[in-house]
Amino acid sequence: MLPPKSEFSEWYHEVIQQAEIMDIRYPVKGLYVWLPFGFKLRQLVYSKLKELLDRDHQEVYFPTLIPEELLMKESEHIRGFEDEVYWVTHGGLEPLDVKLALRPTSETAIYPMFKLWIRSHADLPLKVYQIVNVFRYETKHTRPLIRLREVTSFKEAHTAHRNYEEAEEQVKNAVNLYKEFYDSLAIPYMIFKRPDWDKFPGADYTIAFDTVMPDGRTLQIGTVHHLADNFAKTFDIKYETPDGDHAYVHQTCYGISERCIASLISIHGDDLGLVLPFEVAPIQIVIIPILYKGKERDVMELSKRLYERLKPFRVILDESDERPGAKYYKWELKGVPIRFEIGPREAENNEVVVSFRDEKRKFSVDFDHVTPEKVFEWGRNLKERLKRRAIESVRGRILICRDIDEVADAVERRFVSLTYSCNECEKDLESYGSVLGEMFERPEWIDVRLSDRCVMCGGKGYLVGVSKTY
């Protein structure tokens, strides 16, 4: 049995294992093994992300190893990662002439190639992405899918443009892409412009997506960085303009890791286990025959007919010898969105019993009414219910704070504080919690009725978030 979700840390670790997402017993701290069910979930979620990117990006793959010289070339960038880099110093028994880093992120690997690929304005914009593993020597408490030493599913996109304004437009496009992605998973998010002291090393500015976990801490689930021409100057990435002059490109990069899976599990799950949107569930439908002695044939015949009809979906006909109650528990734990039960009465009446993973009710439907179109409709409705429930859950962990004592109290009690601050005072809020930065775009489900005066000095301010974070 799982711990109750109210004991979130224990619940999370148990559901990761019992639902067979990951095996956490690998003998290196911060490294975990994807199990088949979890890896299928990962594939389905990232397929949606790839579908969105493939509209106007091209997928690439760059090597894992980065020569020390390249990694060190952008000083501000490497300062942000120098304590986290894994170094390869030997090939077999021989010391290497040049140390090689296991990529902590790929800017310094990709941009020397951009210099070779970009010659003229006709080569722009250039938009590529890759889904790779990155390595960071994480010294804090590691946690599956959230804080790792090997991030196995890091999607990073890199783009190059003619000028600052075109790169800024790409930042907006990337933000919209991430909104569409997380909307497809029914995961609520807030979007903040990170403070200068917390932006991506080497960036002009950073936009971040944060969601609120069940324990009230925020989880960063995506970032978008405007790099201006900072890396272009370091790696000499220039293009020939229509007038025959040469100019540095302006760049963006943006990333999502398997934290998207962590948020999916954490926000929608309940005391029984996973609750998954229909579109990304590794098993979308389970059919459970309820067998009684002497009436097995009719039940199995109708069950198999239903199975054949629903083959366009990821469907399981559970013919195992387990009791019905054990089967219910198993498939609820794995978050199967739709369950059909067929017993002797259903076989006699040519009907099926339907239940949805997010609801505690069952109802009977005529067999002929269970069509693929109807199942798609049920799947869409389930996602809408998940979205409404998730928004209410996240909104319940956010407090609008009118003075600094309210900010301190909110963060201490594991709520996200939304308040007003100014450039001069924003850093001082760090003594109360992590400053998420200025709200870049306020969700319609957050109603802020505050004076726009800084909570500390009373001057003109802007809306900021403060919280405990992962």
Short mmCIF file of C-alpha atoms in Angstrom, two decimals:
data_model
loop_
_atom_site.label_atom_id
_atom_site.label_comp_id
_atom_site.label_asym_id
_atom_site.label_seq_id
_atom_site.Cartn_x
_atom_site.Cartn_y
_atom_site.Cartn_z
CA MET A 1 0.00 0.00 0.00
CA LEU A 2 1.08 3.57 -0.67
CA PRO A 3 1.45 6.17 2.07
CA PRO A 4 -1.23 8.87 1.81
CA LYS A 5 -0.35 11.65 -0.62
CA SER A 6 -0.51 14.10 2.28
CA GLU A 7 2.86 12.57 3.24
CA PHE A 8 4.16 13.72 -0.11
CA SER A 9 7.86 12.84 0.07
CA GLU A 10 7.17 9.27 1.16
CA TRP A 11 4.27 8.94 -1.30
CA TYR A 12 6.41 10.16 -4.20
CA HIS A 13 9.25 7.72 -3.58
CA GLU A 14 6.85 4.82 -3.17
CA VAL A 15 4.72 5.57 -6.23
CA ILE A 16 7.86 5.88 -8.40
CA GLN A 17 8.74 2.33 -7.40
CA GLN A 18 5.39 0.61 -6.97
CA ALA A 19 3.97 1.97 -10.24
CA GLU A 20 7.19 0.80 -11.92
CA ILE A 21 8.36 4.17 -13.19
CA MET A 22 11.94 3.77 -12.01
CA ASP A 23 14.11 1.42 -10.02
CA ILE A 24 16.01 3.59 -7.57
CA ARG A 25 18.42 0.85 -6.42
CA TYR A 26 21.21 1.55 -8.94
CA PRO A 27 24.47 1.64 -6.94
CA VAL A 28 25.48 5.21 -7.86
CA LYS A 29 23.85 8.12 -6.04
CA GLY A 30 21.62 10.23 -8.24
CA LEU A 31 21.39 7.66 -11.07
CA TYR A 32 18.20 5.68 -11.63
CA VAL A 33 16.92 3.02 -14.01
CA TRP A 34 13.88 3.62 -16.19
CA LEU A 35 11.57 0.59 -16.03
CA PRO A 36 9.54 -0.40 -19.13
CA PHE A 37 6.27 1.17 -17.91
CA GLY A 38 7.99 4.39 -16.87
CA PHE A 39 10.02 4.55 -20.07
CA LYS A 40 6.82 4.20 -22.11
CA LEU A 41 5.34 7.11 -20.18
CA ARG A 42 8.50 9.09 -20.92
CA GLN A 43 8.27 8.25 -24.63
CA LEU A 44 4.66 9.35 -24.86
CA VAL A 45 5.25 12.64 -23.04
CA TYR A 46 8.35 13.46 -25.07
CA SER A 47 6.58 12.48 -28.30
CA LYS A 48 4.19 15.36 -27.63
CA LEU A 49 7.13 17.69 -27.03
CA LYS A 50 8.84 16.52 -30.23
CA GLU A 51 5.62 16.97 -32.18
CA LEU A 52 5.50 20.63 -31.12
CA LEU A 53 9.18 21.26 -31.84
CA ASP A 54 9.13 19.50 -35.21
CA ARG A 55 6.83 22.19 -36.59
CA ASP A 56 9.80 24.50 -37.19
CA HIS A 57 12.88 22.96 -35.52
CA GLN A 58 15.21 20.24 -36.73
CA GLU A 59 16.40 17.48 -34.44
CA VAL A 60 20.15 16.92 -34.07
CA TYR A 61 22.51 15.03 -31.79
CA PHE A 62 25.81 16.34 -30.44
CA PRO A 63 28.53 14.34 -28.65
CA THR A 64 28.46 13.87 -24.89
CA LEU A 65 32.14 14.77 -24.44
CA ILE A 66 33.24 18.41 -24.55
CA PRO A 67 36.94 19.38 -24.63
CA GLU A 68 38.04 21.44 -21.64
CA GLU A 69 39.13 24.30 -23.89
CA LEU A 70 35.63 24.71 -25.34
CA LEU A 71 33.88 24.39 -21.99
CA MET A 72 36.12 27.04 -20.47
CA LYS A 73 35.80 29.44 -23.38
CA GLU A 74 32.73 31.29 -22.05
CA SER A 75 33.87 32.35 -18.57
CA GLU A 76 30.51 33.43 -17.16
CA HIS A 77 28.89 30.25 -18.43
CA ILE A 78 31.43 27.88 -16.92
CA ARG A 79 31.31 29.73 -13.59
CA GLY A 80 27.70 28.65 -13.39
CA PHE A 81 28.62 24.98 -13.79
CA GLU A 82 32.23 24.58 -12.62
CA ASP A 83 31.26 22.84 -9.36
CA GLU A 84 29.04 20.36 -11.20
CA VAL A 85 31.22 19.10 -14.06
CA TYR A 86 32.26 15.45 -14.37
CA TRP A 87 35.68 15.14 -16.02
CA VAL A 88 37.04 12.27 -18.12
CA THR A 89 40.81 12.23 -17.63
CA HIS A 90 41.86 8.81 -18.97
CA GLY A 91 41.30 6.74 -22.09
CA GLY A 92 41.81 3.23 -20.81
CA LEU A 93 45.00 3.44 -18.76
CA GLU A 94 46.43 6.40 -20.67
CA PRO A 95 46.01 9.97 -19.39
CA LEU A 96 44.29 12.15 -21.98
CA ASP A 97 46.14 15.11 -23.45
CA VAL A 98 42.95 17.16 -23.09
CA LYS A 99 40.43 16.66 -20.31
CA LEU A 100 36.92 15.96 -21.54
CA ALA A 101 33.77 17.06 -19.73
CA LEU A 102 30.56 15.06 -19.66
CA ARG A 103 28.18 17.73 -20.90
CA PRO A 104 26.46 19.69 -18.12
CA THR A 105 24.64 21.52 -20.94
CA SER A 106 25.55 21.86 -24.61
CA GLU A 107 26.11 25.50 -25.52
CA THR A 108 29.88 25.14 -25.68
CA ALA A 109 29.57 21.96 -27.78
CA ILE A 110 27.00 23.28 -30.24
CA TYR A 111 28.13 26.84 -30.88
CA PRO A 112 31.52 26.05 -32.45
CA MET A 113 29.50 24.12 -35.04
CA PHE A 114 27.09 27.04 -35.48
CA LYS A 115 30.16 29.08 -36.46
CA LEU A 116 30.78 26.57 -39.29
CA TRP A 117 27.15 26.28 -40.35
CA ILE A 118 26.18 29.96 -40.43
CA ARG A 119 27.64 32.00 -43.24
CA SER A 120 24.97 34.38 -44.51
CA HIS A 121 21.63 35.87 -43.56
CA ALA A 122 20.07 33.15 -45.73
CA ASP A 123 21.15 30.58 -43.11
CA LEU A 124 19.00 32.30 -40.47
CA PRO A 125 17.01 31.64 -38.46
CA LEU A 126 18.62 28.35 -37.44
CA LYS A 127 16.55 26.25 -35.02
CA VAL A 128 17.69 22.86 -33.74
CA TYR A 129 17.01 20.69 -30.72
CA GLN A 130 18.22 17.48 -29.16
CA ILE A 131 17.04 15.14 -26.40
CA VAL A 132 20.09 13.87 -24.56
CA ASN A 133 21.51 13.03 -21.16
CA VAL A 134 23.44 15.67 -19.24
CA PHE A 135 25.61 15.14 -16.17
CA ARG A 136 25.88 17.38 -13.15
CA TYR A 137 27.61 16.56 -9.89
CA GLU A 138 24.60 17.29 -7.72
CA THR A 139 25.61 17.68 -4.08
CA LYS A 140 22.16 18.35 -2.66
CA HIS A 141 19.66 15.65 -1.74
CA THR A 142 19.02 13.66 -4.94
CA ARG A 143 15.48 12.68 -5.88
CA PRO A 144 14.23 10.60 -8.85
CA LEU A 145 13.19 12.75 -11.84
CA ILE A 146 13.71 15.96 -9.84
CA ARG A 147 17.32 16.28 -8.74
CA LEU A 148 19.73 13.95 -10.52
CA ARG A 149 23.35 13.46 -11.38
CA GLU A 150 22.43 12.10 -14.79
CA VAL A 151 19.47 13.82 -16.41
CA THR A 152 18.51 11.21 -18.98
CA SER A 153 15.89 13.16 -20.91
CA PHE A 154 17.11 16.72 -21.37
CA LYS A 155 15.44 18.49 -24.28
CA GLU A 156 17.48 21.51 -25.27
CA ALA A 157 16.69 23.76 -28.22
CA HIS A 158 19.17 26.25 -29.68
CA THR A 159 18.37 28.98 -32.17
CA ALA A 160 20.27 31.74 -34.00
CA HIS A 161 18.80 34.95 -35.44
CA ARG A 162 19.82 38.13 -37.21
CA ASN A 163 19.27 40.52 -34.30
CA TYR A 164 18.12 40.94 -30.71
CA GLU A 165 14.50 41.60 -31.65
CA GLU A 166 14.16 38.44 -33.74
CA ALA A 167 15.70 36.40 -30.93
CA GLU A 168 13.25 37.99 -28.51
CA GLU A 169 10.38 36.97 -30.76
CA GLN A 170 11.73 33.41 -30.59
CA VAL A 171 11.69 33.63 -26.78
CA LYS A 172 7.97 34.41 -26.99
CA ASN A 173 7.45 31.54 -29.42
CA ALA A 174 9.28 29.16 -27.07
CA VAL A 175 7.15 30.32 -24.14
CA ASN A 176 4.01 29.63 -26.17
CA LEU A 177 5.35 26.21 -27.17
CA TYR A 178 5.94 25.29 -23.53
CA LYS A 179 2.48 26.56 -22.58
CA GLU A 180 0.95 24.29 -25.21
CA PHE A 181 3.03 21.36 -23.98
CA TYR A 182 2.06 21.73 -20.33
CA ASP A 183 -1.56 22.47 -21.21
CA SER A 184 -1.59 19.11 -23.03
CA LEU A 185 -0.54 17.46 -19.74
CA ALA A 186 -3.09 19.48 -17.71
CA ILE A 187 -0.25 20.82 -15.53
CA PRO A 188 -0.76 24.36 -14.16
CA TYR A 189 2.24 26.68 -14.33
CA MET A 190 3.37 30.19 -13.54
CA ILE A 191 5.88 32.04 -15.73
CA PHE A 192 8.52 34.28 -14.16
CA LYS A 193 11.44 36.32 -15.41
CA ARG A 194 14.25 35.16 -13.16
CA PRO A 195 16.22 37.79 -11.20
CA ASP A 196 19.57 38.73 -12.70
CA TRP A 197 21.43 36.79 -9.99
CA ASP A 198 19.53 33.64 -10.89
CA LYS A 199 19.50 33.78 -14.69
CA PHE A 200 21.20 31.18 -16.89
CA PRO A 201 24.98 31.78 -16.93
CA GLY A 202 25.79 33.83 -20.04
CA ALA A 203 22.18 34.80 -20.78
CA ASP A 204 20.78 38.29 -21.19
CA TYR A 205 17.69 37.13 -19.30
CA THR A 206 15.88 33.92 -18.35
CA ILE A 207 12.18 33.05 -18.40
CA ALA A 208 11.16 30.08 -16.22
CA PHE A 209 8.09 27.90 -15.86
CA ASP A 210 7.28 26.86 -12.28
CA THR A 211 4.56 24.63 -10.92
CA VAL A 212 3.58 24.06 -7.30
CA MET A 213 4.06 20.58 -5.90
CA PRO A 214 1.67 19.04 -3.34
CA ASP A 215 4.01 19.97 -0.47
CA GLY A 216 3.88 23.67 -1.42
CA ARG A 217 7.38 23.88 -2.89
CA THR A 218 7.82 25.13 -6.43
CA LEU A 219 9.42 23.01 -9.12
CA GLN A 220 11.08 24.63 -12.13
CA ILE A 221 9.79 22.67 -15.14
CA GLY A 222 11.17 24.64 -18.07
CA THR A 223 13.43 27.56 -18.95
CA VAL A 224 13.81 29.89 -21.92
CA HIS A 225 16.95 32.02 -22.26
CA HIS A 226 17.66 35.06 -24.43
CA LEU A 227 21.42 34.88 -24.98
CA ALA A 228 21.72 38.10 -27.03
CA ASP A 229 25.10 38.01 -28.82
CA ASN A 230 27.08 36.91 -25.75
CA PHE A 231 27.95 33.43 -27.00
CA ALA A 232 28.22 34.62 -30.59
CA LYS A 233 31.06 36.95 -29.61
CA THR A 234 32.80 34.19 -27.66
CA PHE A 235 32.57 31.66 -30.51
CA ASP A 236 32.77 34.20 -33.35
CA ILE A 237 29.40 33.27 -34.89
CA LYS A 238 28.85 35.87 -37.61
CA TYR A 239 26.76 36.11 -40.76
CA GLU A 240 26.97 38.21 -43.90
CA THR A 241 24.15 40.75 -44.06
CA PRO A 242 22.26 41.60 -47.29
CA ASP A 243 24.49 44.72 -47.52
CA GLY A 244 27.67 42.65 -47.43
CA ASP A 245 28.60 43.58 -43.87
CA HIS A 246 29.19 41.04 -41.10
CA ALA A 247 27.27 40.89 -37.82
CA TYR A 248 27.06 38.63 -34.81
CA VAL A 249 23.99 36.43 -34.52
CA HIS A 250 21.68 36.68 -31.52
CA GLN A 251 20.70 33.42 -29.89
CA THR A 252 18.20 31.69 -27.65
CA CYS A 253 18.16 28.34 -25.91
CA TYR A 254 15.44 26.60 -23.93
CA GLY A 255 15.21 23.35 -22.04
CA ILE A 256 12.87 20.87 -20.39
CA SER A 257 13.97 17.82 -18.39
CA GLU A 258 12.19 14.80 -16.95
CA ARG A 259 10.92 17.11 -14.25
CA CYS A 260 7.92 17.29 -16.58
CA ILE A 261 7.30 13.62 -15.69
CA ALA A 262 7.79 14.36 -12.00
CA SER A 263 5.18 17.12 -12.13
CA LEU A 264 2.78 14.91 -14.06
CA ILE A 265 3.05 12.18 -11.43
CA SER A 266 2.94 14.53 -8.45
CA ILE A 267 0.19 16.92 -9.39
CA HIS A 268 -2.37 14.45 -10.74
CA GLY A 269 -1.63 11.42 -8.54
CA ASP A 270 -3.74 10.47 -5.52
CA ASP A 271 -3.67 8.10 -2.56
CA LEU A 272 -4.16 5.12 -4.89
CA GLY A 273 -1.27 5.94 -7.23
CA LEU A 274 -0.88 7.53 -10.64
CA VAL A 275 -3.64 9.44 -12.39
CA LEU A 276 -2.67 10.04 -16.02
CA PRO A 277 -4.22 12.02 -18.88
CA PHE A 278 -5.59 9.66 -21.52
CA GLU A 279 -3.25 10.89 -24.26
CA VAL A 280 0.00 9.97 -22.47
CA ALA A 281 -1.05 6.95 -20.39
CA PRO A 282 1.07 3.91 -21.30
CA ILE A 283 -2.07 1.81 -20.86
CA GLN A 284 -5.17 3.80 -21.74
CA ILE A 285 -7.83 1.13 -21.18
CA VAL A 286 -8.09 -2.04 -19.15
CA ILE A 287 -10.84 -4.62 -19.59
CA ILE A 288 -11.50 -6.83 -16.58
CA PRO A 289 -13.68 -9.92 -17.03
CA ILE A 290 -15.57 -10.86 -13.84
CA LEU A 291 -15.79 -14.64 -14.12
CA TYR A 292 -18.32 -16.90 -12.40
CA LYS A 293 -18.26 -20.66 -12.69
CA GLY A 294 -20.32 -21.88 -15.60
CA LYS A 295 -20.66 -18.42 -17.17
CA GLU A 296 -17.10 -17.80 -18.24
CA ARG A 297 -17.70 -18.30 -21.95
CA ASP A 298 -20.20 -15.47 -22.46
CA VAL A 299 -18.16 -13.07 -20.33
CA MET A 300 -14.92 -13.79 -22.18
CA GLU A 301 -16.61 -13.59 -25.56
CA LEU A 302 -17.96 -10.10 -24.89
CA SER A 303 -14.65 -9.03 -23.30
CA LYS A 304 -12.71 -10.14 -26.39
CA ARG A 305 -15.15 -8.38 -28.70
CA LEU A 306 -14.61 -5.17 -26.75
CA TYR A 307 -10.84 -5.69 -26.84
CA GLU A 308 -10.90 -6.07 -30.64
CA ARG A 309 -13.03 -2.95 -31.02
CA LEU A 310 -10.65 -0.88 -28.88
CA LYS A 311 -7.39 -2.06 -30.46
CA PRO A 312 -6.67 1.43 -31.87
CA PHE A 313 -5.90 2.35 -28.25
CA ARG A 314 -3.32 1.06 -25.79
CA VAL A 315 -5.63 -1.52 -24.27
CA ILE A 316 -5.12 -4.53 -21.96
CA LEU A 317 -7.49 -7.45 -21.50
CA ASP A 318 -6.58 -8.68 -18.03
CA GLU A 319 -7.07 -12.45 -18.15
CA SER A 320 -4.82 -13.13 -15.16
CA ASP A 321 -5.89 -15.36 -12.27
CA GLU A 322 -5.87 -12.49 -9.77
CA ARG A 323 -9.08 -11.56 -8.02
CA PRO A 324 -10.98 -8.54 -9.39
CA GLY A 325 -10.04 -6.42 -6.37
CA ALA A 326 -6.32 -7.07 -6.93
CA LYS A 327 -6.72 -6.17 -10.59
CA TYR A 328 -8.48 -2.92 -9.71
CA TYR A 329 -5.66 -1.98 -7.33
CA LYS A 330 -2.96 -2.83 -9.88
CA TRP A 331 -4.39 -0.74 -12.70
CA GLU A 332 -5.40 2.14 -10.43
CA LEU A 333 -1.80 2.26 -9.17
CA LYS A 334 -0.61 2.58 -12.77
CA GLY A 335 -3.09 5.34 -13.54
CA VAL A 336 -5.05 3.61 -16.33
CA PRO A 337 -7.64 6.25 -17.29
CA ILE A 338 -10.58 4.02 -18.35
CA ARG A 339 -11.62 0.66 -16.93
CA PHE A 340 -14.30 -1.67 -18.28
CA GLU A 341 -15.75 -4.51 -16.23
CA ILE A 342 -17.79 -7.31 -17.76
CA GLY A 343 -19.56 -9.93 -15.66
CA PRO A 344 -22.38 -12.42 -16.37
CA ARG A 345 -25.10 -9.77 -16.08
CA GLU A 346 -23.30 -7.46 -18.51
CA ALA A 347 -22.78 -10.36 -20.94
CA GLU A 348 -26.47 -11.22 -20.75
CA ASN A 349 -27.58 -7.59 -21.27
CA ASN A 350 -24.93 -6.77 -23.91
CA GLU A 351 -23.51 -3.94 -21.84
CA VAL A 352 -20.34 -2.99 -19.98
CA VAL A 353 -19.55 -1.23 -16.70
CA VAL A 354 -17.32 1.83 -17.12
CA SER A 355 -15.26 3.74 -14.57
CA PHE A 356 -12.72 6.53 -14.88
CA ARG A 357 -9.53 6.68 -12.85
CA ASP A 358 -10.21 10.18 -11.53
CA GLU A 359 -13.77 9.49 -10.38
CA LYS A 360 -15.19 7.19 -7.72
CA ARG A 361 -18.25 6.01 -9.63
CA LYS A 362 -19.27 3.30 -12.08
CA PHE A 363 -22.01 3.28 -14.69
CA SER A 364 -23.34 0.87 -17.30
CA VAL A 365 -23.24 1.52 -21.03
CA ASP A 366 -24.74 -0.43 -23.89
CA PHE A 367 -21.96 -2.35 -25.62
CA ASP A 368 -22.79 -0.82 -28.99
CA HIS A 369 -22.32 2.69 -27.59
CA VAL A 370 -18.67 2.02 -26.73
CA THR A 371 -17.03 3.31 -29.90
CA PRO A 372 -13.56 4.77 -30.48
CA GLU A 373 -15.20 8.19 -30.88
CA LYS A 374 -16.90 7.82 -27.50
CA VAL A 375 -13.64 6.74 -25.87
CA PHE A 376 -11.85 9.78 -27.28
CA GLU A 377 -14.60 11.97 -25.84
CA TRP A 378 -14.23 10.32 -22.43
CA GLY A 379 -10.46 10.89 -22.63
CA ARG A 380 -10.89 14.59 -23.42
CA ASN A 381 -13.36 15.03 -20.59
CA LEU A 382 -11.03 13.27 -18.16
CA LYS A 383 -8.20 15.66 -19.03
CA GLU A 384 -10.47 18.65 -18.47
CA ARG A 385 -11.40 17.33 -15.05
CA LEU A 386 -7.72 16.78 -14.23
CA LYS A 387 -6.93 20.32 -15.35
CA ARG A 388 -9.65 21.86 -13.16
CA ARG A 389 -8.63 19.79 -10.15
CA ALA A 390 -4.93 20.57 -10.64
CA ILE A 391 -5.58 24.31 -10.91
CA GLU A 392 -7.59 24.24 -7.70
CA SER A 393 -4.82 22.31 -5.96
CA VAL A 394 -2.08 24.68 -7.12
CA ARG A 395 -4.15 27.77 -6.45
CA GLY A 396 -4.73 26.50 -2.91
CA ARG A 397 -0.95 26.65 -2.32
CA ILE A 398 -0.61 30.32 -3.38
CA LEU A 399 -1.13 33.30 -1.07
CA ILE A 400 -1.40 36.94 -2.08
CA CYS A 401 0.70 38.86 0.48
CA ARG A 402 0.25 42.52 1.35
CA ASP A 403 3.16 43.00 3.77
CA ILE A 404 6.50 41.44 4.52
CA ASP A 405 5.22 39.55 7.58
CA GLU A 406 2.65 37.82 5.38
CA VAL A 407 5.42 36.89 2.93
CA ALA A 408 7.54 35.38 5.70
CA ASP A 409 4.59 33.48 7.16
CA ALA A 410 3.44 32.16 3.76
CA VAL A 411 6.85 30.80 2.79
CA GLU A 412 7.42 29.31 6.23
CA ARG A 413 4.12 27.43 5.92
CA ARG A 414 5.08 26.13 2.46
CA PHE A 415 2.89 28.42 0.40
CA VAL A 416 3.98 30.39 -2.66
CA SER A 417 3.87 34.09 -1.86
CA LEU A 418 2.86 36.53 -4.59
CA THR A 419 3.63 40.11 -3.69
CA TYR A 420 5.07 43.32 -5.12
CA SER A 421 8.74 44.25 -5.09
CA CYS A 422 11.14 46.60 -6.87
CA ASN A 423 14.64 46.27 -8.32
CA GLU A 424 16.26 47.63 -5.18
CA CYS A 425 14.40 45.34 -2.73
CA GLU A 426 13.96 42.12 -4.71
CA LYS A 427 17.28 40.68 -3.56
CA ASP A 428 16.32 41.30 0.09
CA LEU A 429 13.35 38.95 -0.33
CA GLU A 430 15.88 36.10 -0.62
CA SER A 431 16.09 36.08 3.19
CA TYR A 432 12.51 34.76 3.24
CA GLY A 433 12.70 32.20 0.43
CA SER A 434 13.75 31.70 -3.17
CA VAL A 435 12.75 34.65 -5.33
CA LEU A 436 11.17 33.33 -8.52
CA GLY A 437 11.40 36.74 -10.14
CA GLU A 438 8.96 39.07 -11.84
CA MET A 439 5.80 37.39 -13.11
CA PHE A 440 6.18 37.33 -16.88
CA GLU A 441 2.60 36.37 -17.63
CA ARG A 442 -0.14 36.00 -15.02
CA PRO A 443 -2.40 32.94 -15.40
CA GLU A 444 -6.10 33.75 -15.64
CA TRP A 445 -6.73 31.53 -12.59
CA ILE A 446 -4.67 33.79 -10.31
CA ASP A 447 -6.56 36.85 -9.11
CA VAL A 448 -4.21 39.47 -7.66
CA ARG A 449 -5.86 42.47 -6.06
CA LEU A 450 -2.96 44.35 -4.56
CA SER A 451 -1.49 47.80 -4.66
CA ASP A 452 1.53 47.82 -7.00
CA ARG A 453 3.70 49.21 -4.21
CA CYS A 454 6.85 47.35 -3.13
CA VAL A 455 6.16 45.29 -0.03
CA MET A 456 9.43 46.48 1.54
CA CYS A 457 10.01 50.12 0.59
CA GLY A 458 6.63 51.25 -0.69
CA GLY A 459 8.00 52.36 -4.06
CA LYS A 460 6.63 51.40 -7.46
CA GLY A 461 6.87 47.63 -7.79
CA TYR A 462 6.10 44.61 -9.93
CA LEU A 463 4.54 41.24 -9.09
CA VAL A 464 7.05 38.64 -7.86
CA GLY A 465 6.91 35.13 -6.45
CA VAL A 466 8.73 33.86 -3.34
CA SER A 467 8.72 30.22 -2.26
CA LYS A 468 10.60 27.20 -1.04
CA THR A 469 11.91 25.34 -4.07
CA TYR A 470 13.25 21.97 -5.10
#
